[in-house]
Short mmCIF file of C-alpha atoms in Angstrom, two decimals:
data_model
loop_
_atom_site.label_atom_id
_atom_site.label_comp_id
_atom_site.label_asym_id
_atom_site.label_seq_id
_atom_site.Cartn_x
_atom_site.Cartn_y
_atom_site.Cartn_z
CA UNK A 5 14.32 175.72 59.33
CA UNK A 6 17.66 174.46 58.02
CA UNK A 7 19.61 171.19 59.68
CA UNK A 8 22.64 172.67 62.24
CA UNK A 9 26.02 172.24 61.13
CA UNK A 10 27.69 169.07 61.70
CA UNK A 11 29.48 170.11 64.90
CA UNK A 12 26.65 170.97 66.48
CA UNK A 13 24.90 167.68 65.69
CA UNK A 14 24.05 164.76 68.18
CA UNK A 15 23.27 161.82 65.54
CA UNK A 16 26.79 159.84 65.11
CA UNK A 17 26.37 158.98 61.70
CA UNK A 18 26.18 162.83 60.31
CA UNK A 19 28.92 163.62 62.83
CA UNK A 20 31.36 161.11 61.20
CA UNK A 21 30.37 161.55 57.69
CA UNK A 22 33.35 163.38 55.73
CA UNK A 23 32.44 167.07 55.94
CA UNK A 24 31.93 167.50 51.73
CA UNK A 25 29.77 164.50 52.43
CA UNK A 26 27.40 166.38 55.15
CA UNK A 27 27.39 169.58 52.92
CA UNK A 28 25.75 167.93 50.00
CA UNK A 29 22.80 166.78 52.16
CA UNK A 30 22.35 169.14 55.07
CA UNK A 31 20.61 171.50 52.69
CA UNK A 32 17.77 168.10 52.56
CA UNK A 33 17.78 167.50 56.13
CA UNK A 34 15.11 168.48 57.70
CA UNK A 35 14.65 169.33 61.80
CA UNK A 36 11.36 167.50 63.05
CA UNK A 37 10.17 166.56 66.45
CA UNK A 38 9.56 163.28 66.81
CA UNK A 39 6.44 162.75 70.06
CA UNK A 40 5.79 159.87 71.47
CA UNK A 41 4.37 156.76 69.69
CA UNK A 42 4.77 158.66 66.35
CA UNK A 43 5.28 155.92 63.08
CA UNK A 44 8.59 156.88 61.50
CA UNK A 45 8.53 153.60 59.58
CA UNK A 46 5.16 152.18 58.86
CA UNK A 47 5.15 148.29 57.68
CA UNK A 48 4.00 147.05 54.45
CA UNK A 49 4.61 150.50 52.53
CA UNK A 50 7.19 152.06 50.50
CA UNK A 51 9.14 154.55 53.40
CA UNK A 52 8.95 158.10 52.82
CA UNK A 53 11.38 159.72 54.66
CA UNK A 54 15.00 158.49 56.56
CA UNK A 55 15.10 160.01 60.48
CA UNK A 56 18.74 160.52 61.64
CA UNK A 57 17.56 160.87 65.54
CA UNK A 58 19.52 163.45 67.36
CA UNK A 59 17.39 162.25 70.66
CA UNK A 60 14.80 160.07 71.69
CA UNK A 61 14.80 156.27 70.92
CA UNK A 62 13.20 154.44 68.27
CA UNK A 63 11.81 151.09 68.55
CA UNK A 64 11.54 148.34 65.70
CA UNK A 65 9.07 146.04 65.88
CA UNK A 66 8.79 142.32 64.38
CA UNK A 67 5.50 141.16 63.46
CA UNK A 68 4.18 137.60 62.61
CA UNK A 69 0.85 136.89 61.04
CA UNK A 70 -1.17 135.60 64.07
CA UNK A 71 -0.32 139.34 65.44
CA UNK A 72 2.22 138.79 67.83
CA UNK A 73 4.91 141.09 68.26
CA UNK A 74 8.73 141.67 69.37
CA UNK A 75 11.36 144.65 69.36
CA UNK A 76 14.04 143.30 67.44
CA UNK A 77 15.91 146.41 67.33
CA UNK A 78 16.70 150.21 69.20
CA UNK A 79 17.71 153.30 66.73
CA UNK A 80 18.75 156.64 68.83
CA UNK A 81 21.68 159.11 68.17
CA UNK A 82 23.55 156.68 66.48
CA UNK A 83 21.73 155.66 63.53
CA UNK A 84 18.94 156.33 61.37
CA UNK A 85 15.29 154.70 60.20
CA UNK A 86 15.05 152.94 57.37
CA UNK A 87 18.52 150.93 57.08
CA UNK A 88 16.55 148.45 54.35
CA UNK A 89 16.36 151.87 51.87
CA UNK A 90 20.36 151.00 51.77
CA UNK A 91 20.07 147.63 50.71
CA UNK A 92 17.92 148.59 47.97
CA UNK A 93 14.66 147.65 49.62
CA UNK A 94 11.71 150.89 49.30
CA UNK A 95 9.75 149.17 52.06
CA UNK A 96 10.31 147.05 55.19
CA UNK A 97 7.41 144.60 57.34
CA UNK A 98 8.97 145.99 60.46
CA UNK A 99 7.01 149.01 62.17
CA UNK A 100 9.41 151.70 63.57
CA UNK A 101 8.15 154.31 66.08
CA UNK A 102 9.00 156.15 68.70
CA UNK A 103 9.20 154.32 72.43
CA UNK A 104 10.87 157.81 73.61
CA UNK A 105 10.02 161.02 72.27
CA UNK A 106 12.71 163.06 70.56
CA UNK A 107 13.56 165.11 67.65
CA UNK A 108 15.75 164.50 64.29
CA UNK A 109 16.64 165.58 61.07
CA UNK A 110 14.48 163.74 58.50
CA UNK A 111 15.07 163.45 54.67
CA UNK A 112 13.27 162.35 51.54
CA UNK A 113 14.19 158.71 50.64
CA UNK A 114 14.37 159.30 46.94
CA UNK A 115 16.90 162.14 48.18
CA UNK A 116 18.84 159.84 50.42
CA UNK A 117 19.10 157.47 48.15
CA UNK A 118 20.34 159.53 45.12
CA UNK A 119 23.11 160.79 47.50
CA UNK A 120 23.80 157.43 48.82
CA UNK A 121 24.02 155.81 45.38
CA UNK A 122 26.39 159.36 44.16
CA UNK A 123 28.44 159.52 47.30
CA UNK A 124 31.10 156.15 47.83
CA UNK A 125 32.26 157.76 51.50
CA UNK A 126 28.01 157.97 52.39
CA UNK A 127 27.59 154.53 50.76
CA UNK A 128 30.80 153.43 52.82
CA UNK A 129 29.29 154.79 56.21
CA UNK A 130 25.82 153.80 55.74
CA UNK A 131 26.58 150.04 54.55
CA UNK A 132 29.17 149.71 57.44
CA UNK A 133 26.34 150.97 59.59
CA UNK A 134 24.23 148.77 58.44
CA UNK A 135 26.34 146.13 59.23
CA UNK A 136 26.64 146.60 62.87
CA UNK A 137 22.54 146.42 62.82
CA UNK A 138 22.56 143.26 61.80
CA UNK A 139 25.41 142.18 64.16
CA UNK A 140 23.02 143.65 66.65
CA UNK A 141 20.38 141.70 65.41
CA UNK A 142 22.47 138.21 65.43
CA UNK A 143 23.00 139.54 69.67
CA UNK A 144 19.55 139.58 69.64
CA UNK A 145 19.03 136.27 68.68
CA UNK A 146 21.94 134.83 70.57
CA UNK A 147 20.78 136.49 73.82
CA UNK A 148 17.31 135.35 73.29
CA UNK A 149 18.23 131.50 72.68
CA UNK A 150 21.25 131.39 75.18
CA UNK A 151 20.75 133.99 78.23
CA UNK A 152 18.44 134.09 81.19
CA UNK A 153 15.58 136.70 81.05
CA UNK A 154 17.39 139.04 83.88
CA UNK A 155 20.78 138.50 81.86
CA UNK A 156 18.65 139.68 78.52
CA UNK A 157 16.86 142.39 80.51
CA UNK A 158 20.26 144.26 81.73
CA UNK A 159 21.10 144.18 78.15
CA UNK A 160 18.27 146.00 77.15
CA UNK A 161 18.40 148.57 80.04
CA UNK A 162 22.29 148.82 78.54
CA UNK A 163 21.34 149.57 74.86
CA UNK A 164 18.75 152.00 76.20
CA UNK A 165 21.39 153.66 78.31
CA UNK A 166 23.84 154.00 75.44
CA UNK A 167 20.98 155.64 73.55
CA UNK A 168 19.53 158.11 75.75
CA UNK A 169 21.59 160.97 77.38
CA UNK A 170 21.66 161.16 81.30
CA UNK A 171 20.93 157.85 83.70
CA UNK A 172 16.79 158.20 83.90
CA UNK A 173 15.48 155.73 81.02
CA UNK A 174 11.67 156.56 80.68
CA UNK A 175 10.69 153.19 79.82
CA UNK A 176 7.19 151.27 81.22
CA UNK A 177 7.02 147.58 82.07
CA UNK A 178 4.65 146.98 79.21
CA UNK A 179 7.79 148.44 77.07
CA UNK A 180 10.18 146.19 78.24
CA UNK A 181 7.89 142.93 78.08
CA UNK A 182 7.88 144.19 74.49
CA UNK A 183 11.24 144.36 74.44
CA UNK A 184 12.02 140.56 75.87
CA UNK A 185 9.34 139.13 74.11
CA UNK A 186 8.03 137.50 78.04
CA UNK A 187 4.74 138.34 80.28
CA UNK A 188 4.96 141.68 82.19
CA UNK A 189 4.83 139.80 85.52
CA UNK A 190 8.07 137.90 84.64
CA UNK A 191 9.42 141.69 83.41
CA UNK A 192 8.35 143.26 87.28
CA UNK A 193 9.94 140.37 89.06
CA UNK A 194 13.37 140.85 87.60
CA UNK A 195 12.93 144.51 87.71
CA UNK A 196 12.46 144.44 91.50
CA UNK A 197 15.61 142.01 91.56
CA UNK A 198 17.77 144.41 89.81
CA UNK A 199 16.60 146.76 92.18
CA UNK A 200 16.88 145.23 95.37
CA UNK A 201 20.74 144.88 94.85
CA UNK A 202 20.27 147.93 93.76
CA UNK A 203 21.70 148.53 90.32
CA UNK A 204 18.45 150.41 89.35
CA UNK A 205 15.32 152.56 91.10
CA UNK A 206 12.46 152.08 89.32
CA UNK A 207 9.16 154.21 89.07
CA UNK A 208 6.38 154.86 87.35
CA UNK A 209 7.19 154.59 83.97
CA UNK A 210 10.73 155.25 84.60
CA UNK A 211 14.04 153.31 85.09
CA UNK A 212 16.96 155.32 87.07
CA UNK A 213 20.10 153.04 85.97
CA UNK A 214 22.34 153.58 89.30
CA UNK A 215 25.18 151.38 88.72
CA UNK A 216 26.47 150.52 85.25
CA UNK A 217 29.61 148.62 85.63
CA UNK A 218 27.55 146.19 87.84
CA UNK A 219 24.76 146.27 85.14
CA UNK A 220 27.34 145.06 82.58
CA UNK A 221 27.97 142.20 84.98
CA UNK A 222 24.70 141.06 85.41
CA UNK A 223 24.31 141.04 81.27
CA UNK A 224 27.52 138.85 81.01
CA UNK A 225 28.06 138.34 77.56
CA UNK A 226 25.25 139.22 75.50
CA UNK A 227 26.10 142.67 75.55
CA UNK A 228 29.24 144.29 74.04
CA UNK A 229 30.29 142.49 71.21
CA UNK A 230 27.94 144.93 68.67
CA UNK A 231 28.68 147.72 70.23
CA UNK A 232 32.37 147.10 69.54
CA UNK A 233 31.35 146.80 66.36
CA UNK A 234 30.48 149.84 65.90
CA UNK A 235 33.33 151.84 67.98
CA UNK A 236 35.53 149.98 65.46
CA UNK A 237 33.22 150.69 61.92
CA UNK A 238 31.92 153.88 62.72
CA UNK A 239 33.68 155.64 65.70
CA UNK A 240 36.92 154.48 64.69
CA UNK A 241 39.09 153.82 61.86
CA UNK A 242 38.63 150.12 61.43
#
């Protein structure tokens, strides 16, 4: 099955490449479902393939050598696995998978990277996306050192929200203690906070966000400054 033309495409960064850019790959993109849990980036090992996610949401994951584990980062329609291929790295230590299952348009790496390195308005898009990771990433850190656990949780729930189309996030407590890096208890106890002043109904498995605008309130500062970022690198003109 051949990739959809670009105006039928979800993913941000194929929407906004130049169209003589999209041309010369969409004939290497290929549609794949992407289920629950699957690896899209496996640690340790030269990656394979690039996923542009069209929907879903990946999750990267941070390991340290006495095995414990954080999610450092979210991918969904607006970027693409394996970011390190485009700072000339073949492999990564971070594990990617899938936290909710989706579908995308995968490619070869050697592929990508060939049209990355022939391409200056891909290598332009890609680096500037690359970019607003790592301003992401610096949030991260921020957030994580500076902001309360409920202030770093709404942020979170945010980025998931941006990420996943309508207002029901399908993500567990044992996800989101991931996600903060703290015990699930602490993650339940701020859950039922949020949701007894009710900015969000939460379920088995599932978070309805029900206000937004208040949600932003709650994360204060720790969320907004990346995403800025990228409205101005990669939805805008900057």
């Amino acid at each position: 099955m051949s990739a959809p033309f670009q105006d039928a495409l979800q993913n941000r960064l194929l929407k906004m490449m130049p169209a003589k850019s999209f041309a010369r790959i969409r004939p290497h993109l290929e549609p794949v479902d992407l289920p629950l849990k699957t690896v899209i980036v496996p640690p340790g090992v030269e990656t394979s393939h690039v996923h542009f996610i069209e929907n879903g949401l990946g999750s990267i994951i941070a390991s340290s050598g006495d095995n414990e584990h954080i999610e450092v980062g979210h991918i969904g329609w607006e970027g693409m696995s394996g970011a390190h291929l485009v700072l000339g790295s073949l492999q990564s230590p971070n594990r990617t998978f899938m936290q909710v299952a989706g579908a995308g348009l995968r490619m070869e790496a050697s592929v990508f990277l060939e049209a990355m390195e022939e391409d200056v308005p891909i290598r332009r898009l890609l680096l500037r996306y690359v970019h607003t990771y790592e301003i992401q990433l610096a949030q991260s850190a921020l957030a994580n050192g500076r902001y309360s656990v409920r202030e770093r949780l709404a942020r979170w729930l945010l980025m998931s929200h941006d990420r996943i189309a309508g207002d029901d996030l399908p993500l567990t407590h044992d996800y989101l203690s991931l996600m903060l890096g703290v015990r699930r208890p602490g993650v339940t106890d701020e859950i039922h906070i949020l949701e007894g002043t009710g900015l969000i109904k939460a379920t088995r498995g599932h978070i309805l966000m029900l206000n937004r605008a208040k949600m932003e309130e709650v994360a204060g500062g720790c969320y907004g400054l990346a995403e800025r970022e990228y409205e101005r690198l990669i939805d805008g003109t900057g």
